[in-house]
Structures are given as structure tokens and as C-alpha cells.
């Protein structure tokens, strides 16, 4: 149960204790025992009855009234969570021309979507935009796909995401670079985390073979095994992401060389 408000709790305790105190004092005054006996009876009887009988009973009796404000706050909180905006990650290719991004953002605005993050990756046939958007409750991936395609987007992918997608990409890359410098063997795990990809456990199957045309396979040189292969099904790697992964491999190679020199 939510903790009751202080004023209501005080009033409830007064309501529980006052009748008891009044009744006991009336009995003591009527009987008129010796002073010490009267004080002892009042202290012991009032304390015992208040703690074990009267106060718990009153708390149960007034439970609805006591906890009402907390219940209202909790209901408002739960309602707010139910109506909280959803977060989505969108990847889309648009034409590399003036106004293309504006048309896309205008389409999203019609759905009430708010763009929280945007990364632009140049590709051969245009620009690959990666967006993190929040949408009102009730807007799903189908509506997002439809509006983005209507705005001229191609190769559209929409995934639900979390606030972790809003972490600054440059900060993440620097943190992973520091991790690789400290331990070059962390390179494959750092690249996988940087790109949100999976490490292929048998890279020999890809040696000497062309990459798939869908761009979902990425190869980078390894300072140890000669090759690391990463996959991200349904989400092609962009040239900018490939460049970041290769640069991270260069950092690992440099760190490995320096550590050997020392």
C-alpha cells in the first residue's frame, strides 16, 4: 500500500487514541485509586491497547481514506506509463538532394513523432539516415513504414528501441577505443558493440570470398587470426560504419605493437 499522508496518519491515530484515553480517564476518576496505581494503570493499559488493539483496528477501518492520495498518485503514474511515447529506430535511404530530409521529417511530424537522434551515412545511391524517434501511444511500425516510404524513403527498416540508443555515438566510440588500447584482444567485442552486430565464430568460411550484396556482412583485419567477420541480418552496414570498424582495428594493431615494444 502507498504510505499515507502525514496529516491523515496523525488524524487517524488521534481518532484511535482519544476515545480510549477518555474512557480510561473516566474510569480512573470514578474509582479514584492511589496516585501511583492510577498513573501505572493509565500508562500500561493505554500503551498496550493502543499498540495491539485500537490503533491496528483503526488503521484497517480507515485504510481506504488513509491511502487514497497514494492510490491516486499511483494510478496517475500507471496511466502515464501506459500513455508514454514509444521509441523506434529507423534506417532509411533517401535521395542526396535538398529537401529530402525535410520531407521525411514532415511526414514523421504528421504522426506526432519526435526525432530524438539522427545520424547521416553517405552511401552510393543516396544518404542513409538513422533516426531515433518517439511516437505517441498507438503508433506502430506499420504506420512508420508507410509514412517514411510515402516521403520518398527506400530500404526502410524499423525496430523498437530503448533510451540506450540515445547515448552519444562519439562518446561510445571513444570509450570502446580506450578499451581496445588497454586490451587489444577486446577488438572483436568492441566492434560488435559499436555496430550492434554479431561476431561470426567461423571467419574462415568467408576468406577469399566476395561479400554478400545485401551488405549485412562486414570483414575487418585481425592482428591475430587475420580476419574478423561480423553479421547484422536485415540491417546493412554503411560505409561510415565500415570505416569506424577498420579504424578500431588499426587502434588495436597499434596498441599491440606498442605493448610488444615495451
PDB file of C-alpha atoms in Angstrom:
ATOM      1  CA  UNK A   1       0.000   0.000   0.000  1.00  0.00           C
ATOM      2  CA  UNK A   2       1.209   3.571  -0.615  1.00  0.00           C
ATOM      3  CA  UNK A   3       2.450   5.337   2.508  1.00  0.00           C
ATOM      4  CA  UNK A   4      -0.339   7.537   3.913  1.00  0.00           C
ATOM      5  CA  UNK A   5       0.000  11.299   4.072  1.00  0.00           C
ATOM      6  CA  UNK A   6       1.363  12.585   7.396  1.00  0.00           C
ATOM      7  CA  UNK A   7      -1.713  14.679   8.219  1.00  0.00           C
ATOM      8  CA  UNK A   8      -4.117  11.809   7.567  1.00  0.00           C
ATOM      9  CA  UNK A   9      -1.954   9.429   9.605  1.00  0.00           C
ATOM     10  CA  UNK A  10      -1.913  11.876  12.544  1.00  0.00           C
ATOM     11  CA  UNK A  11      -5.678  12.354  12.423  1.00  0.00           C
ATOM     12  CA  UNK A  12      -6.252   8.594  12.267  1.00  0.00           C
ATOM     13  CA  UNK A  13      -4.055   7.984  15.304  1.00  0.00           C
ATOM     14  CA  UNK A  14      -5.816  10.743  17.245  1.00  0.00           C
ATOM     15  CA  UNK A  15      -9.158   9.195  16.345  1.00  0.00           C
ATOM     16  CA  UNK A  16      -7.911   5.856  17.663  1.00  0.00           C
ATOM     17  CA  UNK A  17      -6.322   7.091  20.906  1.00  0.00           C
ATOM     18  CA  UNK A  18      -8.695   9.860  22.039  1.00  0.00           C
ATOM     19  CA  UNK A  19     -11.760   7.683  22.813  1.00  0.00           C
ATOM     20  CA  UNK A  20      -9.526   5.196  24.667  1.00  0.00           C
ATOM     21  CA  UNK A  21      -7.857   7.901  26.730  1.00  0.00           C
ATOM     22  CA  UNK A  22     -11.223   9.488  27.517  1.00  0.00           C
ATOM     23  CA  UNK A  23     -12.742   6.214  28.669  1.00  0.00           C
ATOM     24  CA  UNK A  24      -9.774   5.204  30.842  1.00  0.00           C
ATOM     25  CA  UNK A  25      -9.556   8.598  32.494  1.00  0.00           C
ATOM     26  CA  UNK A  26     -13.281   8.477  33.282  1.00  0.00           C
ATOM     27  CA  UNK A  27     -12.853   5.058  34.917  1.00  0.00           C
ATOM     28  CA  UNK A  28      -9.822   6.188  36.943  1.00  0.00           C
ATOM     29  CA  UNK A  29     -11.591   9.335  38.132  1.00  0.00           C
ATOM     30  CA  UNK A  30     -14.657   7.333  39.150  1.00  0.00           C
ATOM     31  CA  UNK A  31     -12.691   4.630  41.042  1.00  0.00           C
ATOM     32  CA  UNK A  32     -10.126   7.094  42.397  1.00  0.00           C
ATOM     33  CA  UNK A  33      -7.285   4.655  43.165  1.00  0.00           C
ATOM     34  CA  UNK A  34      -3.968   5.760  44.724  1.00  0.00           C
ATOM     35  CA  UNK A  35      -1.926   8.136  42.567  1.00  0.00           C
ATOM     36  CA  UNK A  36       0.846   5.693  41.599  1.00  0.00           C
ATOM     37  CA  UNK A  37      -1.672   2.976  40.810  1.00  0.00           C
ATOM     38  CA  UNK A  38      -3.699   5.357  38.629  1.00  0.00           C
ATOM     39  CA  UNK A  39      -0.635   6.517  36.677  1.00  0.00           C
ATOM     40  CA  UNK A  40       0.618   2.938  36.167  1.00  0.00           C
ATOM     41  CA  UNK A  41      -2.791   1.704  35.029  1.00  0.00           C
ATOM     42  CA  UNK A  42      -3.169   4.568  32.567  1.00  0.00           C
ATOM     43  CA  UNK A  43       0.331   4.144  31.116  1.00  0.00           C
ATOM     44  CA  UNK A  44       0.257   0.349  30.784  1.00  0.00           C
ATOM     45  CA  UNK A  45      -3.343  -0.026  29.659  1.00  0.00           C
ATOM     46  CA  UNK A  46      -3.274   2.837  27.180  1.00  0.00           C
ATOM     47  CA  UNK A  47       0.007   1.704  25.627  1.00  0.00           C
ATOM     48  CA  UNK A  48      -0.984  -1.956  25.341  1.00  0.00           C
ATOM     49  CA  UNK A  49      -4.441  -1.337  23.948  1.00  0.00           C
ATOM     50  CA  UNK A  50      -3.247   1.402  21.591  1.00  0.00           C
ATOM     51  CA  UNK A  51      -0.413  -0.659  20.121  1.00  0.00           C
ATOM     52  CA  UNK A  52      -2.062  -4.088  19.910  1.00  0.00           C
ATOM     53  CA  UNK A  53      -5.784  -3.433  19.564  1.00  0.00           C
ATOM     54  CA  UNK A  54      -7.105   0.054  18.925  1.00  0.00           C
ATOM     55  CA  UNK A  55      -4.546   1.516  16.512  1.00  0.00           C
ATOM     56  CA  UNK A  56      -4.310  -1.550  14.179  1.00  0.00           C
ATOM     57  CA  UNK A  57      -8.110  -1.811  14.092  1.00  0.00           C
ATOM     58  CA  UNK A  58      -8.473   1.879  13.278  1.00  0.00           C
ATOM     59  CA  UNK A  59      -5.801   1.645  10.572  1.00  0.00           C
ATOM     60  CA  UNK A  60      -7.705  -1.200   8.938  1.00  0.00           C
ATOM     61  CA  UNK A  61     -11.027   0.581   9.303  1.00  0.00           C
ATOM     62  CA  UNK A  62      -9.695   3.814   7.777  1.00  0.00           C
ATOM     63  CA  UNK A  63      -7.429   2.129   5.219  1.00  0.00           C
ATOM     64  CA  UNK A  64      -9.256   3.447   2.157  1.00  0.00           C
ATOM     65  CA  UNK A  65      -9.256   7.007   3.467  1.00  0.00           C
ATOM     66  CA  UNK A  66      -5.639   6.840   4.669  1.00  0.00           C
ATOM     67  CA  UNK A  67      -4.120   5.613   1.407  1.00  0.00           C
ATOM     68  CA  UNK A  68      -6.418   7.405  -1.030  1.00  0.00           C
ATOM     69  CA  UNK A  69      -3.887  10.106  -2.076  1.00  0.00           C
ATOM     70  CA  UNK A  70      -1.202   7.497  -2.697  1.00  0.00           C
ATOM     71  CA  UNK A  71      -3.589   5.405  -4.751  1.00  0.00           C
ATOM     72  CA  UNK A  72      -4.442   8.422  -6.902  1.00  0.00           C
ATOM     73  CA  UNK A  73      -0.768   9.180  -7.488  1.00  0.00           C
ATOM     74  CA  UNK A  74      -0.047   5.565  -8.368  1.00  0.00           C
ATOM     75  CA  UNK A  75      -2.992   5.431 -10.769  1.00  0.00           C
ATOM     76  CA  UNK A  76      -1.789   8.623 -12.453  1.00  0.00           C
ATOM     77  CA  UNK A  77       1.725   7.166 -12.695  1.00  0.00           C
ATOM     78  CA  UNK A  78       0.471   3.920 -14.205  1.00  0.00           C
ATOM     79  CA  UNK A  79      -1.718   5.827 -16.652  1.00  0.00           C
ATOM     80  CA  UNK A  80       1.264   7.967 -17.610  1.00  0.00           C
ATOM     81  CA  UNK A  81       3.365   4.885 -18.242  1.00  0.00           C
ATOM     82  CA  UNK A  82       0.639   3.381 -20.411  1.00  0.00           C
ATOM     83  CA  UNK A  83       0.482   6.575 -22.450  1.00  0.00           C
ATOM     84  CA  UNK A  84       4.266   7.119 -22.543  1.00  0.00           C
ATOM     85  CA  UNK A  85       5.680   7.520 -26.059  1.00  0.00           C
ATOM     86  CA  UNK A  86       7.278   4.530 -27.748  1.00  0.00           C
ATOM     87  CA  UNK A  87      10.858   4.679 -29.019  1.00  0.00           C
ATOM     88  CA  UNK A  88      11.724   3.456 -32.517  1.00  0.00           C
ATOM     89  CA  UNK A  89      14.912   3.202 -34.533  1.00  0.00           C
ATOM     90  CA  UNK A  90      14.515   3.882 -38.243  1.00  0.00           C
ATOM     91  CA  UNK A  91      17.013   3.263 -41.032  1.00  0.00           C
ATOM     92  CA  UNK A  92      16.125   4.665 -44.426  1.00  0.00           C
ATOM     93  CA  UNK A  93      17.869   5.615 -47.654  1.00  0.00           C
ATOM     94  CA  UNK A  94      16.843   8.949 -49.144  1.00  0.00           C
ATOM     95  CA  UNK A  95      17.963  10.862 -52.220  1.00  0.00           C
ATOM     96  CA  UNK A  96      21.033  13.038 -51.753  1.00  0.00           C
ATOM     97  CA  UNK A  97      19.278  16.274 -52.646  1.00  0.00           C
ATOM     98  CA  UNK A  98      17.998  19.369 -50.891  1.00  0.00           C
ATOM     99  CA  UNK A  99      14.665  18.896 -49.167  1.00  0.00           C
ATOM    100  CA  UNK A 100      14.761  15.093 -48.933  1.00  0.00           C
ATOM    101  CA  UNK A 101      15.327  15.064 -45.168  1.00  0.00           C
ATOM    102  CA  UNK A 102      12.788  17.857 -44.694  1.00  0.00           C
ATOM    103  CA  UNK A 103      10.155  15.809 -46.488  1.00  0.00           C
ATOM    104  CA  UNK A 104      10.920  12.850 -44.244  1.00  0.00           C
ATOM    105  CA  UNK A 105      10.722  14.861 -41.026  1.00  0.00           C
ATOM    106  CA  UNK A 106       7.472  16.479 -42.161  1.00  0.00           C
ATOM    107  CA  UNK A 107       5.965  13.041 -42.729  1.00  0.00           C
ATOM    108  CA  UNK A 108       7.014  11.884 -39.264  1.00  0.00           C
ATOM    109  CA  UNK A 109       5.603  15.064 -37.731  1.00  0.00           C
ATOM    110  CA  UNK A 110       2.196  14.180 -39.205  1.00  0.00           C
ATOM    111  CA  UNK A 111       2.226  11.071 -36.995  1.00  0.00           C
ATOM    112  CA  UNK A 112       3.196  13.120 -33.961  1.00  0.00           C
ATOM    113  CA  UNK A 113       6.669  11.558 -33.971  1.00  0.00           C
ATOM    114  CA  UNK A 114       9.522  13.450 -32.340  1.00  0.00           C
ATOM    115  CA  UNK A 115      13.046  12.946 -33.725  1.00  0.00           C
ATOM    116  CA  UNK A 116      15.428  12.435 -30.795  1.00  0.00           C
ATOM    117  CA  UNK A 117      18.559  11.368 -32.675  1.00  0.00           C
ATOM    118  CA  UNK A 118      19.853  11.495 -36.234  1.00  0.00           C
ATOM    119  CA  UNK A 119      22.952  10.065 -37.918  1.00  0.00           C
ATOM    120  CA  UNK A 120      23.670  10.500 -41.625  1.00  0.00           C
ATOM    121  CA  UNK A 121      25.774   7.981 -43.581  1.00  0.00           C
ATOM    122  CA  UNK A 122      26.685   8.702 -47.218  1.00  0.00           C
ATOM    123  CA  UNK A 123      26.106   5.686 -49.486  1.00  0.00           C
ATOM    124  CA  UNK A 124      26.476   5.088 -53.218  1.00  0.00           C
ATOM    125  CA  UNK A 125      22.825   5.675 -54.134  1.00  0.00           C
ATOM    126  CA  UNK A 126      21.957   8.496 -51.730  1.00  0.00           C
ATOM    127  CA  UNK A 127      22.130   9.078 -47.994  1.00  0.00           C
ATOM    128  CA  UNK A 128      21.434   6.512 -45.309  1.00  0.00           C
ATOM    129  CA  UNK A 129      19.691   8.171 -42.372  1.00  0.00           C
ATOM    130  CA  UNK A 130      19.440   6.543 -38.966  1.00  0.00           C
ATOM    131  CA  UNK A 131      16.846   8.104 -36.690  1.00  0.00           C
ATOM    132  CA  UNK A 132      15.621   7.515 -33.167  1.00  0.00           C
ATOM    133  CA  UNK A 133      12.048   8.768 -32.808  1.00  0.00           C
ATOM    134  CA  UNK A 134       9.415   8.759 -30.100  1.00  0.00           C
ATOM    135  CA  UNK A 135       5.802   8.285 -31.098  1.00  0.00           C
ATOM    136  CA  UNK A 136       2.500   8.628 -29.242  1.00  0.00           C
ATOM    137  CA  UNK A 137       0.883   5.532 -27.854  1.00  0.00           C
ATOM    138  CA  UNK A 138      -0.835   3.587 -30.625  1.00  0.00           C
ATOM    139  CA  UNK A 139       1.614   4.402 -33.429  1.00  0.00           C
ATOM    140  CA  UNK A 140       3.345   1.206 -34.536  1.00  0.00           C
ATOM    141  CA  UNK A 141       5.947   0.101 -37.080  1.00  0.00           C
ATOM    142  CA  UNK A 142       3.431  -0.276 -39.896  1.00  0.00           C
ATOM    143  CA  UNK A 143       2.409   3.390 -39.679  1.00  0.00           C
ATOM    144  CA  UNK A 144       6.067   4.458 -39.548  1.00  0.00           C
ATOM    145  CA  UNK A 145       6.970   2.308 -42.569  1.00  0.00           C
ATOM    146  CA  UNK A 146       4.072   3.723 -44.562  1.00  0.00           C
ATOM    147  CA  UNK A 147       4.805   7.375 -43.808  1.00  0.00           C
ATOM    148  CA  UNK A 148       8.563   7.032 -44.397  1.00  0.00           C
ATOM    149  CA  UNK A 149       8.054   5.312 -47.740  1.00  0.00           C
ATOM    150  CA  UNK A 150       5.482   7.928 -48.718  1.00  0.00           C
ATOM    151  CA  UNK A 151       8.127  10.583 -48.006  1.00  0.00           C
ATOM    152  CA  UNK A 152      10.456   9.010 -50.588  1.00  0.00           C
ATOM    153  CA  UNK A 153      12.380   6.651 -48.309  1.00  0.00           C
ATOM    154  CA  UNK A 154      13.860   3.414 -49.637  1.00  0.00           C
ATOM    155  CA  UNK A 155      15.107   0.275 -47.896  1.00  0.00           C
ATOM    156  CA  UNK A 156      13.224   1.243 -44.756  1.00  0.00           C
ATOM    157  CA  UNK A 157      13.777  -0.719 -41.547  1.00  0.00           C
ATOM    158  CA  UNK A 158      12.000  -0.005 -38.254  1.00  0.00           C
ATOM    159  CA  UNK A 159      12.827  -1.570 -34.884  1.00  0.00           C
ATOM    160  CA  UNK A 160      11.617  -0.868 -31.356  1.00  0.00           C
ATOM    161  CA  UNK A 161      14.458   0.512 -29.252  1.00  0.00           C
ATOM    162  CA  UNK A 162      15.263   1.906 -25.815  1.00  0.00           C
ATOM    163  CA  UNK A 163      16.833   5.067 -24.433  1.00  0.00           C
ATOM    164  CA  UNK A 164      20.234   3.386 -24.802  1.00  0.00           C
ATOM    165  CA  UNK A 165      20.005   4.266 -28.495  1.00  0.00           C
ATOM    166  CA  UNK A 166      20.234   7.925 -27.483  1.00  0.00           C
ATOM    167  CA  UNK A 167      23.699   7.552 -25.974  1.00  0.00           C
ATOM    168  CA  UNK A 168      26.107   9.806 -27.840  1.00  0.00           C
ATOM    169  CA  UNK A 169      27.814   7.755 -30.556  1.00  0.00           C
ATOM    170  CA  UNK A 170      31.114   9.634 -30.355  1.00  0.00           C
ATOM    171  CA  UNK A 171      31.329   9.014 -26.612  1.00  0.00           C
ATOM    172  CA  UNK A 172      30.640   5.318 -27.134  1.00  0.00           C
ATOM    173  CA  UNK A 173      33.335   5.091 -29.826  1.00  0.00           C
ATOM    174  CA  UNK A 174      35.901   6.818 -27.599  1.00  0.00           C
ATOM    175  CA  UNK A 175      35.082   4.534 -24.679  1.00  0.00           C
ATOM    176  CA  UNK A 176      35.477   1.435 -26.857  1.00  0.00           C
ATOM    177  CA  UNK A 177      38.748   2.788 -28.288  1.00  0.00           C
ATOM    178  CA  UNK A 178      40.092   3.196 -24.762  1.00  0.00           C
ATOM    179  CA  UNK A 179      39.001  -0.357 -24.020  1.00  0.00           C
ATOM    180  CA  UNK A 180      40.872  -1.667 -27.079  1.00  0.00           C
ATOM    181  CA  UNK A 181      44.013   0.321 -26.217  1.00  0.00           C
ATOM    182  CA  UNK A 182      44.013  -1.202 -22.731  1.00  0.00           C
ATOM    183  CA  UNK A 183      43.494  -4.710 -24.127  1.00  0.00           C
ATOM    184  CA  UNK A 184      43.763  -5.205 -27.926  1.00  0.00           C
ATOM    185  CA  UNK A 185      42.159  -8.637 -27.573  1.00  0.00           C
ATOM    186  CA  UNK A 186      38.887  -6.831 -26.878  1.00  0.00           C
ATOM    187  CA  UNK A 187      38.733  -5.674 -30.515  1.00  0.00           C
ATOM    188  CA  UNK A 188      36.027  -8.092 -31.784  1.00  0.00           C
ATOM    189  CA  UNK A 189      33.781  -7.424 -28.804  1.00  0.00           C
ATOM    190  CA  UNK A 190      34.283  -3.665 -29.122  1.00  0.00           C
ATOM    191  CA  UNK A 191      33.393  -3.694 -32.824  1.00  0.00           C
ATOM    192  CA  UNK A 192      30.329  -5.848 -32.180  1.00  0.00           C
ATOM    193  CA  UNK A 193      29.158  -3.401 -29.512  1.00  0.00           C
ATOM    194  CA  UNK A 194      29.961  -0.355 -31.630  1.00  0.00           C
ATOM    195  CA  UNK A 195      27.949  -1.601 -34.602  1.00  0.00           C
ATOM    196  CA  UNK A 196      25.296  -3.622 -32.803  1.00  0.00           C
ATOM    197  CA  UNK A 197      26.452  -6.695 -34.742  1.00  0.00           C
ATOM    198  CA  UNK A 198      27.246 -10.351 -34.071  1.00  0.00           C
ATOM    199  CA  UNK A 199      30.725 -11.845 -34.338  1.00  0.00           C
ATOM    200  CA  UNK A 200      30.926 -14.798 -36.728  1.00  0.00           C
ATOM    201  CA  UNK A 201      32.638 -17.665 -34.922  1.00  0.00           C
ATOM    202  CA  UNK A 202      33.988 -19.291 -38.113  1.00  0.00           C
ATOM    203  CA  UNK A 203      35.543 -16.477 -40.184  1.00  0.00           C
ATOM    204  CA  UNK A 204      37.458 -18.959 -42.422  1.00  0.00           C
ATOM    205  CA  UNK A 205      34.228 -19.622 -44.298  1.00  0.00           C
ATOM    206  CA  UNK A 206      34.436 -16.045 -45.646  1.00  0.00           C
ATOM    207  CA  UNK A 207      38.141 -15.890 -46.513  1.00  0.00           C
ATOM    208  CA  UNK A 208      38.738 -15.203 -50.191  1.00  0.00           C
ATOM    209  CA  UNK A 209      35.015 -14.886 -50.908  1.00  0.00           C
ATOM    210  CA  UNK A 210      33.103 -11.771 -52.009  1.00  0.00           C
ATOM    211  CA  UNK A 211      30.784 -10.151 -49.520  1.00  0.00           C
ATOM    212  CA  UNK A 212      27.010 -10.662 -49.921  1.00  0.00           C
ATOM    213  CA  UNK A 213      25.305  -7.984 -51.973  1.00  0.00           C
ATOM    214  CA  UNK A 214      22.893  -7.090 -49.162  1.00  0.00           C
ATOM    215  CA  UNK A 215      25.727  -5.549 -47.119  1.00  0.00           C
ATOM    216  CA  UNK A 216      24.922  -7.483 -43.930  1.00  0.00           C
ATOM    217  CA  UNK A 217      28.430  -8.985 -43.658  1.00  0.00           C
ATOM    218  CA  UNK A 218      31.468  -6.932 -42.634  1.00  0.00           C
ATOM    219  CA  UNK A 219      35.089  -8.110 -42.647  1.00  0.00           C
ATOM    220  CA  UNK A 220      37.939  -6.346 -40.865  1.00  0.00           C
ATOM    221  CA  UNK A 221      41.590  -7.412 -40.494  1.00  0.00           C
ATOM    222  CA  UNK A 222      42.592  -9.122 -37.267  1.00  0.00           C
ATOM    223  CA  UNK A 223      46.050  -8.636 -35.696  1.00  0.00           C
ATOM    224  CA  UNK A 224      45.932 -12.284 -34.594  1.00  0.00           C
ATOM    225  CA  UNK A 225      43.778 -14.511 -36.802  1.00  0.00           C
ATOM    226  CA  UNK A 226      43.941 -12.430 -39.971  1.00  0.00           C
ATOM    227  CA  UNK A 227      40.201 -11.776 -40.211  1.00  0.00           C
ATOM    228  CA  UNK A 228      37.162 -10.897 -38.130  1.00  0.00           C
ATOM    229  CA  UNK A 229      33.694 -11.228 -39.647  1.00  0.00           C
ATOM    230  CA  UNK A 230      30.557  -9.567 -38.341  1.00  0.00           C
ATOM    231  CA  UNK A 231      26.953 -10.008 -39.368  1.00  0.00           C
ATOM    232  CA  UNK A 232      23.822  -7.940 -38.853  1.00  0.00           C
ATOM    233  CA  UNK A 233      20.893  -9.648 -40.614  1.00  0.00           C
ATOM    234  CA  UNK A 234      18.345  -7.291 -42.106  1.00  0.00           C
ATOM    235  CA  UNK A 235      20.430  -4.225 -41.290  1.00  0.00           C
ATOM    236  CA  UNK A 236      23.183  -3.498 -43.849  1.00  0.00           C
ATOM    237  CA  UNK A 237      26.432  -1.914 -42.706  1.00  0.00           C
ATOM    238  CA  UNK A 238      27.045   1.597 -44.013  1.00  0.00           C
ATOM    239  CA  UNK A 239      30.403   2.766 -45.416  1.00  0.00           C
ATOM    240  CA  UNK A 240      30.832   5.015 -42.379  1.00  0.00           C
ATOM    241  CA  UNK A 241      30.353   2.065 -40.022  1.00  0.00           C
ATOM    242  CA  UNK A 242      32.841   0.001 -42.009  1.00  0.00           C
ATOM    243  CA  UNK A 243      35.365   2.832 -41.721  1.00  0.00           C
ATOM    244  CA  UNK A 244      34.874   3.034 -37.949  1.00  0.00           C
ATOM    245  CA  UNK A 245      35.405  -0.711 -37.551  1.00  0.00           C
ATOM    246  CA  UNK A 246      38.594  -0.646 -39.642  1.00  0.00           C
ATOM    247  CA  UNK A 247      39.926   2.333 -37.703  1.00  0.00           C
ATOM    248  CA  UNK A 248      39.275   0.493 -34.442  1.00  0.00           C
ATOM    249  CA  UNK A 249      41.247  -2.466 -35.838  1.00  0.00           C
ATOM    250  CA  UNK A 250      44.115  -0.067 -36.595  1.00  0.00           C
ATOM    251  CA  UNK A 251      43.973   1.167 -32.991  1.00  0.00           C
ATOM    252  CA  UNK A 252      44.198  -2.437 -31.749  1.00  0.00           C
ATOM    253  CA  UNK A 253      47.171  -3.175 -34.024  1.00  0.00           C
ATOM    254  CA  UNK A 254      48.998  -0.026 -32.883  1.00  0.00           C
ATOM    255  CA  UNK A 255      48.333  -0.796 -29.219  1.00  0.00           C
ATOM    256  CA  UNK A 256      49.568  -4.376 -29.713  1.00  0.00           C
ATOM    257  CA  UNK A 257      52.766  -3.166 -31.407  1.00  0.00           C
ATOM    258  CA  UNK A 258      53.476  -0.629 -28.666  1.00  0.00           C
ATOM    259  CA  UNK A 259      52.906  -3.157 -25.907  1.00  0.00           C
ATOM    260  CA  UNK A 260      55.406  -5.527 -27.537  1.00  0.00           C
ATOM    261  CA  UNK A 261      57.946  -2.727 -27.853  1.00  0.00           C
ATOM    262  CA  UNK A 262      57.719  -2.017 -24.139  1.00  0.00           C
TER     263      UNK A 262
END
